[in-house]
PDB file of C-alpha atoms in Angstrom:
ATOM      1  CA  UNK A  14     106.725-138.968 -61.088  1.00 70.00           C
ATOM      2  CA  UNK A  15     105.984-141.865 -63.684  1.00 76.00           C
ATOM      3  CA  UNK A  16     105.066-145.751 -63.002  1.00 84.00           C
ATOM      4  CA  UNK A  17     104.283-148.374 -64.915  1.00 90.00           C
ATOM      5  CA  UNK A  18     102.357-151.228 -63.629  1.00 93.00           C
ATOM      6  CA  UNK A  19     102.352-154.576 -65.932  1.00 94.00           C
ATOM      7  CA  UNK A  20      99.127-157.150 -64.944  1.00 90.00           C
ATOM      8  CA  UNK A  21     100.700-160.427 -65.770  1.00 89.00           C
ATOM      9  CA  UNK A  22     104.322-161.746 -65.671  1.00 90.00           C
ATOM     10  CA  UNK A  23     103.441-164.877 -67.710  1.00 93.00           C
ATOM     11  CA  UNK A  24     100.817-164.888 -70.433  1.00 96.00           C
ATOM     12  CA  UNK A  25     100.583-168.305 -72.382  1.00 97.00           C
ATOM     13  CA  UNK A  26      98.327-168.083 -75.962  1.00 97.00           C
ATOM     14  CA  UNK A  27      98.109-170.609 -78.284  1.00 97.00           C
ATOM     15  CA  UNK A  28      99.254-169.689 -81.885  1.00 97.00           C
ATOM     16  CA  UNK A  29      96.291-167.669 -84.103  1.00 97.00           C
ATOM     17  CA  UNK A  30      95.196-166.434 -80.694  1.00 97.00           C
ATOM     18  CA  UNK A  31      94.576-162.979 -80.149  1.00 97.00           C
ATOM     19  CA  UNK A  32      97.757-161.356 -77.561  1.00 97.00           C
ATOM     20  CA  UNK A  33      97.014-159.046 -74.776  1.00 97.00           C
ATOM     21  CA  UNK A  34      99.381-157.747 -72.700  1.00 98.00           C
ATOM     22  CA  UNK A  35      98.196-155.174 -70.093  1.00 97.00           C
ATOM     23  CA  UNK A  36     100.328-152.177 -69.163  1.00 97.00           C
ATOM     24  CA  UNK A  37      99.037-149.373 -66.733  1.00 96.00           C
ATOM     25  CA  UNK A  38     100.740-145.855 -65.933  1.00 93.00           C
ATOM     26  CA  UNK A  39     100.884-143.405 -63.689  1.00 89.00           C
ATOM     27  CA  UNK A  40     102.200-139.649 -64.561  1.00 82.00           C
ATOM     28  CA  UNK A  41     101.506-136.004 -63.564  1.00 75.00           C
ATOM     29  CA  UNK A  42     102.133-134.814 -66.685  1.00 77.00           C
ATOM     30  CA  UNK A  43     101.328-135.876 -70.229  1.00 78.00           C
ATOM     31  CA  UNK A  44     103.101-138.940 -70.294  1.00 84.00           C
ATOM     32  CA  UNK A  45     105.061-140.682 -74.070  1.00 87.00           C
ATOM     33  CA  UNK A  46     104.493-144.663 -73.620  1.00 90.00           C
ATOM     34  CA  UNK A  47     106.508-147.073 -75.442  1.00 92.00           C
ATOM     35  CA  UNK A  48     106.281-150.894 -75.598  1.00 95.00           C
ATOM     36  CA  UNK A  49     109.527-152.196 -76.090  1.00 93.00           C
ATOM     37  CA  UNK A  50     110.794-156.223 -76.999  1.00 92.00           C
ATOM     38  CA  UNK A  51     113.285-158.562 -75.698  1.00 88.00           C
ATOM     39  CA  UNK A  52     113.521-161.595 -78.407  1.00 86.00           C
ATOM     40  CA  UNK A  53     115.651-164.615 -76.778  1.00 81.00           C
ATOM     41  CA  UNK A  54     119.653-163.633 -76.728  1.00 73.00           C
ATOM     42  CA  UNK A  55     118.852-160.205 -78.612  1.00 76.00           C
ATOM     43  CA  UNK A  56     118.773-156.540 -77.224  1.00 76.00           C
ATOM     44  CA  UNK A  57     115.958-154.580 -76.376  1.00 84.00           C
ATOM     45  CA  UNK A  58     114.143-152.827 -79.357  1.00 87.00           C
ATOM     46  CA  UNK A  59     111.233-150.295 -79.978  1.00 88.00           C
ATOM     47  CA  UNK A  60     108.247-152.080 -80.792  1.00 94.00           C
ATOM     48  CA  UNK A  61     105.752-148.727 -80.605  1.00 93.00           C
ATOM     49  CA  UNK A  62     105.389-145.653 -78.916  1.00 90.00           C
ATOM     50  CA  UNK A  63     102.514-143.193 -78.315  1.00 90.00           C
ATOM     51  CA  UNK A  64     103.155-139.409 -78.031  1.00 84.00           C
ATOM     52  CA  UNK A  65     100.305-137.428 -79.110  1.00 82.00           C
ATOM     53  CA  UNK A  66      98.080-137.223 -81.665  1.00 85.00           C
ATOM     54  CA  UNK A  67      96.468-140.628 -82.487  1.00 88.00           C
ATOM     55  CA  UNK A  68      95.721-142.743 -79.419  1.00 91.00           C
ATOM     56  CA  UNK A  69      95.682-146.077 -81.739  1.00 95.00           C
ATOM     57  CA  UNK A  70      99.205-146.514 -82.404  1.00 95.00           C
ATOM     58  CA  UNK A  71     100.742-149.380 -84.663  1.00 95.00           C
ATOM     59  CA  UNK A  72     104.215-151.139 -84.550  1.00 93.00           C
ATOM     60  CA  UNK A  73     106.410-153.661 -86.126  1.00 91.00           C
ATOM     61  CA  UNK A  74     104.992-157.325 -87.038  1.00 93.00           C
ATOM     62  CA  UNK A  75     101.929-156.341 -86.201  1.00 95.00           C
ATOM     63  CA  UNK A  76     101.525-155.454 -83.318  1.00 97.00           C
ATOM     64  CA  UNK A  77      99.264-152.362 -82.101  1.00 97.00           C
ATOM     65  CA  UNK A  78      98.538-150.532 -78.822  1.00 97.00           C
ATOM     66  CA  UNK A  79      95.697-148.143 -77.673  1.00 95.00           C
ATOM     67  CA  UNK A  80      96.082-145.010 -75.321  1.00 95.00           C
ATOM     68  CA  UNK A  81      93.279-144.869 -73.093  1.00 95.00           C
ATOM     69  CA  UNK A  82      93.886-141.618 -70.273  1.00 92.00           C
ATOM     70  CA  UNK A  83      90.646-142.084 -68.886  1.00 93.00           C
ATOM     71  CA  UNK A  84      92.023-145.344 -68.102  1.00 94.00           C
ATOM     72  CA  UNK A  85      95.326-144.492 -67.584  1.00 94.00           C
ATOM     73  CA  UNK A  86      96.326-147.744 -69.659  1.00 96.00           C
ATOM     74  CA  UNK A  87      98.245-148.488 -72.990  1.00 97.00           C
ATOM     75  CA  UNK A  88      97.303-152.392 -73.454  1.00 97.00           C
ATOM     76  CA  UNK A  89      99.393-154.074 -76.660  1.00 98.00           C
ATOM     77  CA  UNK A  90      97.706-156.633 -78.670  1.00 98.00           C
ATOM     78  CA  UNK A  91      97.634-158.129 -81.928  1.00 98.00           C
ATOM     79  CA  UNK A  92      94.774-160.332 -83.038  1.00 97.00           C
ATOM     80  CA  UNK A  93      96.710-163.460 -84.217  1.00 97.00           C
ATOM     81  CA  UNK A  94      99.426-164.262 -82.365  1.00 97.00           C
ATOM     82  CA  UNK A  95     102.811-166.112 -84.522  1.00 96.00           C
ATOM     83  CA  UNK A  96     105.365-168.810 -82.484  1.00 96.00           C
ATOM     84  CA  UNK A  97     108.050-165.992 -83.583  1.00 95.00           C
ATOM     85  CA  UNK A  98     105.757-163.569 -80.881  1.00 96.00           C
ATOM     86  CA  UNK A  99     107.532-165.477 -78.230  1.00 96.00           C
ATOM     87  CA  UNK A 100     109.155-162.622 -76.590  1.00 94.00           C
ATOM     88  CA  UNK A 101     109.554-160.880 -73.126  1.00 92.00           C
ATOM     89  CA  UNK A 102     107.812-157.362 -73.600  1.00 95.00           C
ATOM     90  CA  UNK A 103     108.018-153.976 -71.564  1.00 93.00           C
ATOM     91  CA  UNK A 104     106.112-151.253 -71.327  1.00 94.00           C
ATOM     92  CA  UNK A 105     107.274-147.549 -70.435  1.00 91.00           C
ATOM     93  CA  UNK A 106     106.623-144.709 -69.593  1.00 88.00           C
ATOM     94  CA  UNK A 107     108.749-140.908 -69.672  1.00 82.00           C
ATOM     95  CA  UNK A 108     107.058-137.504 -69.181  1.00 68.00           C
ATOM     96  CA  UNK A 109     106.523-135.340 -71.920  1.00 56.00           C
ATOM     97  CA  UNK A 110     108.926-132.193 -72.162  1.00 50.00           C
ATOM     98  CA  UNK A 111     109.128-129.006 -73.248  1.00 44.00           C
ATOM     99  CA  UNK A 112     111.552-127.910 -72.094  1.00 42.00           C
ATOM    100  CA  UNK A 113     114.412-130.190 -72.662  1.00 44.00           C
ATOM    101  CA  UNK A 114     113.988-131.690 -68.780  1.00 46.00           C
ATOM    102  CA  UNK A 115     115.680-135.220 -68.712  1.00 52.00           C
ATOM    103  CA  UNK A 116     113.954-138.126 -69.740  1.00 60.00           C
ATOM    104  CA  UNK A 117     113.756-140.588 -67.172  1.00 70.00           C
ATOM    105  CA  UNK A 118     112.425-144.035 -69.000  1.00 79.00           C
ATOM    106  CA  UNK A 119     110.673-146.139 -66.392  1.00 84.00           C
ATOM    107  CA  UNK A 120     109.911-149.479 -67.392  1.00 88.00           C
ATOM    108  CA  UNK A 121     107.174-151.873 -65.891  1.00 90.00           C
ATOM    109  CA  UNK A 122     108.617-155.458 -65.080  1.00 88.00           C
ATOM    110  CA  UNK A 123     108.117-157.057 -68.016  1.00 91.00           C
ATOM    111  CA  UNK A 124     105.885-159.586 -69.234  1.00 94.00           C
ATOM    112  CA  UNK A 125     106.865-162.931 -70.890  1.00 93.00           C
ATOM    113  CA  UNK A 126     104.425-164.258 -73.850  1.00 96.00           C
ATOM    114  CA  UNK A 127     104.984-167.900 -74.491  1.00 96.00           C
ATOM    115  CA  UNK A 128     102.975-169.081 -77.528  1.00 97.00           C
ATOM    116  CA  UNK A 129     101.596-172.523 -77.978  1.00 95.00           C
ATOM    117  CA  UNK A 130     101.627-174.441 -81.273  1.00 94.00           C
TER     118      UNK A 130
ATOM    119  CA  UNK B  19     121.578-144.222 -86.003  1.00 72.00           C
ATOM    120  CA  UNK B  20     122.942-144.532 -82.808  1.00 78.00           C
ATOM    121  CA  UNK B  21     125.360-147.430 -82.487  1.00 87.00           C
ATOM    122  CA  UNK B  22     126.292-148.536 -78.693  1.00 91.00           C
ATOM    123  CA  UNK B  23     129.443-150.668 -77.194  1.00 92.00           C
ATOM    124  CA  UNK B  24     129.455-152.166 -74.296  1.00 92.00           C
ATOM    125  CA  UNK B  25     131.661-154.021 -72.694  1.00 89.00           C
ATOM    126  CA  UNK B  26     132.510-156.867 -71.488  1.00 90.00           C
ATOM    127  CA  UNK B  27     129.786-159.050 -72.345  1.00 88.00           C
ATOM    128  CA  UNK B  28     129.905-161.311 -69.300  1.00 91.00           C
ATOM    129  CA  UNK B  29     132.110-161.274 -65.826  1.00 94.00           C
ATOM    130  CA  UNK B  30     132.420-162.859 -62.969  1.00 95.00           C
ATOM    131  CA  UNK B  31     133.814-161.241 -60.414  1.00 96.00           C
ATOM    132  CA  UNK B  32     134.069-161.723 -56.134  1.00 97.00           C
ATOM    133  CA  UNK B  33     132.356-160.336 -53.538  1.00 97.00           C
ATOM    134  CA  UNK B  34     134.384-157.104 -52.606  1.00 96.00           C
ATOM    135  CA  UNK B  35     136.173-156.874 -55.947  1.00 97.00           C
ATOM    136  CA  UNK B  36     135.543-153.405 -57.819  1.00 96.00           C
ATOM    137  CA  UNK B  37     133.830-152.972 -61.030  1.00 96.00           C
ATOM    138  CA  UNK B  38     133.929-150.892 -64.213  1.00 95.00           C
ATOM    139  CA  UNK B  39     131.739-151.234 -67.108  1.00 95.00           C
ATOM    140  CA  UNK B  40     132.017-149.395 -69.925  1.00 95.00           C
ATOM    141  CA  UNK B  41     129.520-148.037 -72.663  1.00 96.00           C
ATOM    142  CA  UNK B  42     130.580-145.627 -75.519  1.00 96.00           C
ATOM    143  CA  UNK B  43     127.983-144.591 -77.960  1.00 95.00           C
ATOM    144  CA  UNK B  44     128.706-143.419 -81.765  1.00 93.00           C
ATOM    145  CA  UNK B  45     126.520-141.847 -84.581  1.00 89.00           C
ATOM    146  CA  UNK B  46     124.918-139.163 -82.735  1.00 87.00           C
ATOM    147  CA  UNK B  47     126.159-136.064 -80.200  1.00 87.00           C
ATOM    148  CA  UNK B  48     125.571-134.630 -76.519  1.00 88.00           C
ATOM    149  CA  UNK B  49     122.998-137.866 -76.093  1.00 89.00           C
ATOM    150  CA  UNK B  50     121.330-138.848 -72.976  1.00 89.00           C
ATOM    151  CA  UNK B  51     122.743-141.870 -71.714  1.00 92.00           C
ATOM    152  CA  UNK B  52     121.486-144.589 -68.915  1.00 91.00           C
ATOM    153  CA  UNK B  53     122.497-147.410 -67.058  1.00 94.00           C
ATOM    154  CA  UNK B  54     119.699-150.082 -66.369  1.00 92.00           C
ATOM    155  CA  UNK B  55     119.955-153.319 -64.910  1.00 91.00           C
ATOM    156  CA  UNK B  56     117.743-155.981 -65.659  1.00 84.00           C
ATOM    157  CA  UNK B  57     116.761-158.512 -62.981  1.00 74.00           C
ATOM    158  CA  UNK B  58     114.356-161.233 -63.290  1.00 67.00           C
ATOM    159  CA  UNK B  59     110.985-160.440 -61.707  1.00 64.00           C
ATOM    160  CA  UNK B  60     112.039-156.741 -61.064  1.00 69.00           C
ATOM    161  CA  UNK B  61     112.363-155.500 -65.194  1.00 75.00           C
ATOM    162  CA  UNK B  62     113.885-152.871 -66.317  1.00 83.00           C
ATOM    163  CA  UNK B  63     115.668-150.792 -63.205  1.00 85.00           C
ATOM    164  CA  UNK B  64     116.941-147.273 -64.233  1.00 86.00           C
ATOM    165  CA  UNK B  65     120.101-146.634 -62.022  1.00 91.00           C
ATOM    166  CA  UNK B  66     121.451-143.615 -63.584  1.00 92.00           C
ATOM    167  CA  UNK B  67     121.183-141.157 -66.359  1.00 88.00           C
ATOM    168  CA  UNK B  68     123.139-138.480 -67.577  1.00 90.00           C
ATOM    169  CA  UNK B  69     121.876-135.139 -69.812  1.00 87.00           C
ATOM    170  CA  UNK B  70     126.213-134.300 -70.363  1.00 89.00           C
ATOM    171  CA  UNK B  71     129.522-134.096 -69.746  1.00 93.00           C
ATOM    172  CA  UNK B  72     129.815-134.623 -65.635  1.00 91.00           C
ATOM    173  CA  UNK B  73     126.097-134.615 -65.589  1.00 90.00           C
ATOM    174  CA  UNK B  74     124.742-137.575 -63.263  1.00 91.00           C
ATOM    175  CA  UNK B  75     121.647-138.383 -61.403  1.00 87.00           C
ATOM    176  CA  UNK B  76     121.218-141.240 -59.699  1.00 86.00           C
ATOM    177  CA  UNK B  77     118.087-142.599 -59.197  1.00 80.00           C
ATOM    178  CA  UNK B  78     118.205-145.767 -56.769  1.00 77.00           C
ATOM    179  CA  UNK B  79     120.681-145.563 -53.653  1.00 68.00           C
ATOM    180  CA  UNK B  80     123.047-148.355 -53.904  1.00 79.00           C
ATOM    181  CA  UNK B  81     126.781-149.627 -54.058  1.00 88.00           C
ATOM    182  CA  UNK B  82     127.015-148.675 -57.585  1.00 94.00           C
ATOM    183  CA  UNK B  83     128.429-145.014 -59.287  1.00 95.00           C
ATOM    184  CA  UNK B  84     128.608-143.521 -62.426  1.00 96.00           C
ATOM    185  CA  UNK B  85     130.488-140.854 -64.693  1.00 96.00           C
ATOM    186  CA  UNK B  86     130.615-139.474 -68.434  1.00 96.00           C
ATOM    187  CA  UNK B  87     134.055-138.271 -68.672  1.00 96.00           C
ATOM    188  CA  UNK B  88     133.164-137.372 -72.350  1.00 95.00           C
ATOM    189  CA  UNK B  89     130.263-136.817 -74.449  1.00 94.00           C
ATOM    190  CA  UNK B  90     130.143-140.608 -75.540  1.00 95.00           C
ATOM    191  CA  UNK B  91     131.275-142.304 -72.805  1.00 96.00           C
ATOM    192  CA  UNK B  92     129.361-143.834 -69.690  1.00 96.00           C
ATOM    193  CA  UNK B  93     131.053-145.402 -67.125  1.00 97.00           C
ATOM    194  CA  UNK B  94     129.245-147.961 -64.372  1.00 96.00           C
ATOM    195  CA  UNK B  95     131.540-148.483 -61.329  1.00 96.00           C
ATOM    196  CA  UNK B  96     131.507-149.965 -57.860  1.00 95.00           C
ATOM    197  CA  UNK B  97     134.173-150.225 -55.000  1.00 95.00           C
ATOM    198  CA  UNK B  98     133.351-152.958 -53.691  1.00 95.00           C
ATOM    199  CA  UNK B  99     130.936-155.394 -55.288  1.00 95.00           C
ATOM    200  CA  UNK B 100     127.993-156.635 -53.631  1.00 94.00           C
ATOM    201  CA  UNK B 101     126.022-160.109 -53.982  1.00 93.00           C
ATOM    202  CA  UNK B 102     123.111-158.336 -54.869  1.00 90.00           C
ATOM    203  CA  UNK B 103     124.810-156.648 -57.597  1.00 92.00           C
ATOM    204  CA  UNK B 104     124.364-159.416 -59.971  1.00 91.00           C
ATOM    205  CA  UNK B 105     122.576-158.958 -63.033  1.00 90.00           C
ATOM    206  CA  UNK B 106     121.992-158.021 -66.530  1.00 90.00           C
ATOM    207  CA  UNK B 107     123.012-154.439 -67.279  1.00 93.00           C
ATOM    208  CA  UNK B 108     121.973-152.270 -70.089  1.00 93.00           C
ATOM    209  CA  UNK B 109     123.524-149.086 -71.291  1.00 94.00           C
ATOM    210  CA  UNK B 110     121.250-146.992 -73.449  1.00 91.00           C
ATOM    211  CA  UNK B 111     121.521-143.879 -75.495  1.00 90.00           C
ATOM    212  CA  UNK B 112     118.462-141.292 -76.511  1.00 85.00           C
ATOM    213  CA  UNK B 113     119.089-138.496 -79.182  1.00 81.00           C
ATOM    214  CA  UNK B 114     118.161-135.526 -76.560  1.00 66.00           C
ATOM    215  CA  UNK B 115     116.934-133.416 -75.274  1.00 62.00           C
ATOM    216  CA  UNK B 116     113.224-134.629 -76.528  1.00 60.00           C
ATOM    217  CA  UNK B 117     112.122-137.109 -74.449  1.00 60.00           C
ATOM    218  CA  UNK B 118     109.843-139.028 -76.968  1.00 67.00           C
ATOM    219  CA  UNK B 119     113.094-140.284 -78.464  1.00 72.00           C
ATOM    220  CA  UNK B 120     113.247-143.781 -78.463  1.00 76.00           C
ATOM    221  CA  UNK B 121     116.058-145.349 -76.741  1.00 81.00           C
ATOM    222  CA  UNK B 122     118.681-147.447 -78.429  1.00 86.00           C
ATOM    223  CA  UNK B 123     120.249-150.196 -76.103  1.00 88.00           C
ATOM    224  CA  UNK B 124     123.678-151.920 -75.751  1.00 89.00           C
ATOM    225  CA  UNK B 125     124.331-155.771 -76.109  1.00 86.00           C
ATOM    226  CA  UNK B 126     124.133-155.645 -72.025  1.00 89.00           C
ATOM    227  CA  UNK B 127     126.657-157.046 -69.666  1.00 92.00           C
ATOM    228  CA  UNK B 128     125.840-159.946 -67.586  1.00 90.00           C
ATOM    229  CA  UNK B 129     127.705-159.617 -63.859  1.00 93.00           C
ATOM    230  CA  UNK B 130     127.893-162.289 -61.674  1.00 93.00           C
ATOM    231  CA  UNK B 131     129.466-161.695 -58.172  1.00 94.00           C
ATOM    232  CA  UNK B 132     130.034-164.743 -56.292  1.00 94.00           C
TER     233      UNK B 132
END
């Protein structure tokens, strides 16, 4: 079974302040992690995902995340953070398949960045 | 891409009062589909997913069911509404079987039961 544990339900930077937003898993298998983002009054949408191959993965408006297994952590950052960052953001987690077993997408609960001017 | 309805966007409806929320799904075929419901402080809660046609797993015991009738359609349902079962919910839709698919997500449906 998958988990996703996210350190922090606030985090407050001011603006051209590096972001880091701390996501943990837990998985039995080989495990895809995605970071997903919640802009105020819009959906959900993909921000990045790992799968395999390169553990340093980049995303949209800058944004990048690092798979660590010894760590069991995919932390998102970005090293200058914009006012338009201001965002709830999820992390999840669904086990690798091959062999077309359901994807179950846990999410973590979510962590909301409010940037300071 | 996948393109998702859902519907309605917001209701309000008593305690005891049934529910049915509705999610159909177009540009892609035999998708997986979920129901989530968002609540503050708890995230994202997967409540059920389906792989096809008749196909459901639930995945938290609770007041609430759910069918696919057809290939694009996802249906969220209760009996009898609960207090508790206030909140945002999200209908989503993966290309499958692959799991490293990114999900697509629906406008959500806010439920208030009062």
């Amino acid at each position: 079974a998958q988990s996703v544990t996210q350190l922090g339900s606030h985090v407050s930077v001011s603006e051209g302040a590096l972001v880091l937003l701390r996501c943990n898993y837990s998985s039995s298998v080989p495990p895809y992690l995605f970071w997903y983002v919640q802009y105020p009054n819009q959906g959900l949408q993909l921000l990045l995902k790992y799968t395999t191959g390169a553990t340093l993965v980049k995303g949209i408006n800058g944004f990048e995340a690092e798979f660590k297994k010894s760590e069991t952590s995919f932390h998102l950052t970005k090293p200058s953070a914009h006012m338009s960052d201001a965002a709830e953001y999820f992390c999840a987690v669904s086990a690798s398949s091959y062999g077309g077993a359901t994807n179950k997408l846990i999410f973590g609960t979510g962590t909301l960045l409010a940037v300071q001017p | 891409s996948q393109t998702i309805h859902q519907w309605p966007a917001t209701l309000v409806q008593p305690v005891g009062s049934p529910l049915s929320l509705e999610c159909t799904v177009e540009g892609t075929s035999n998708p997986n589909l979920y129901w989530y419901r968002q609540a503050a402080g708890r995230g994202l809660q997967l409540l059920f997913y389906s792989v096809g046609i008749g196909q459901i797993s639930s995945e938290v015991p609770q007041n609430l069911s759910a069918s696919r009738p057809q290939d694009r359609q996802f249906i969220l349902s209760s009996k009898k509404l609960l207090l508790s079962d206030s909140g945002f919910y999200l209908c989503a839709c993966q290309r499958g079987p692959a799991t490293n698919e990114k999900l697509f997500f629906g406008s959500g449906t806010q439920l208030s039961v009062l």
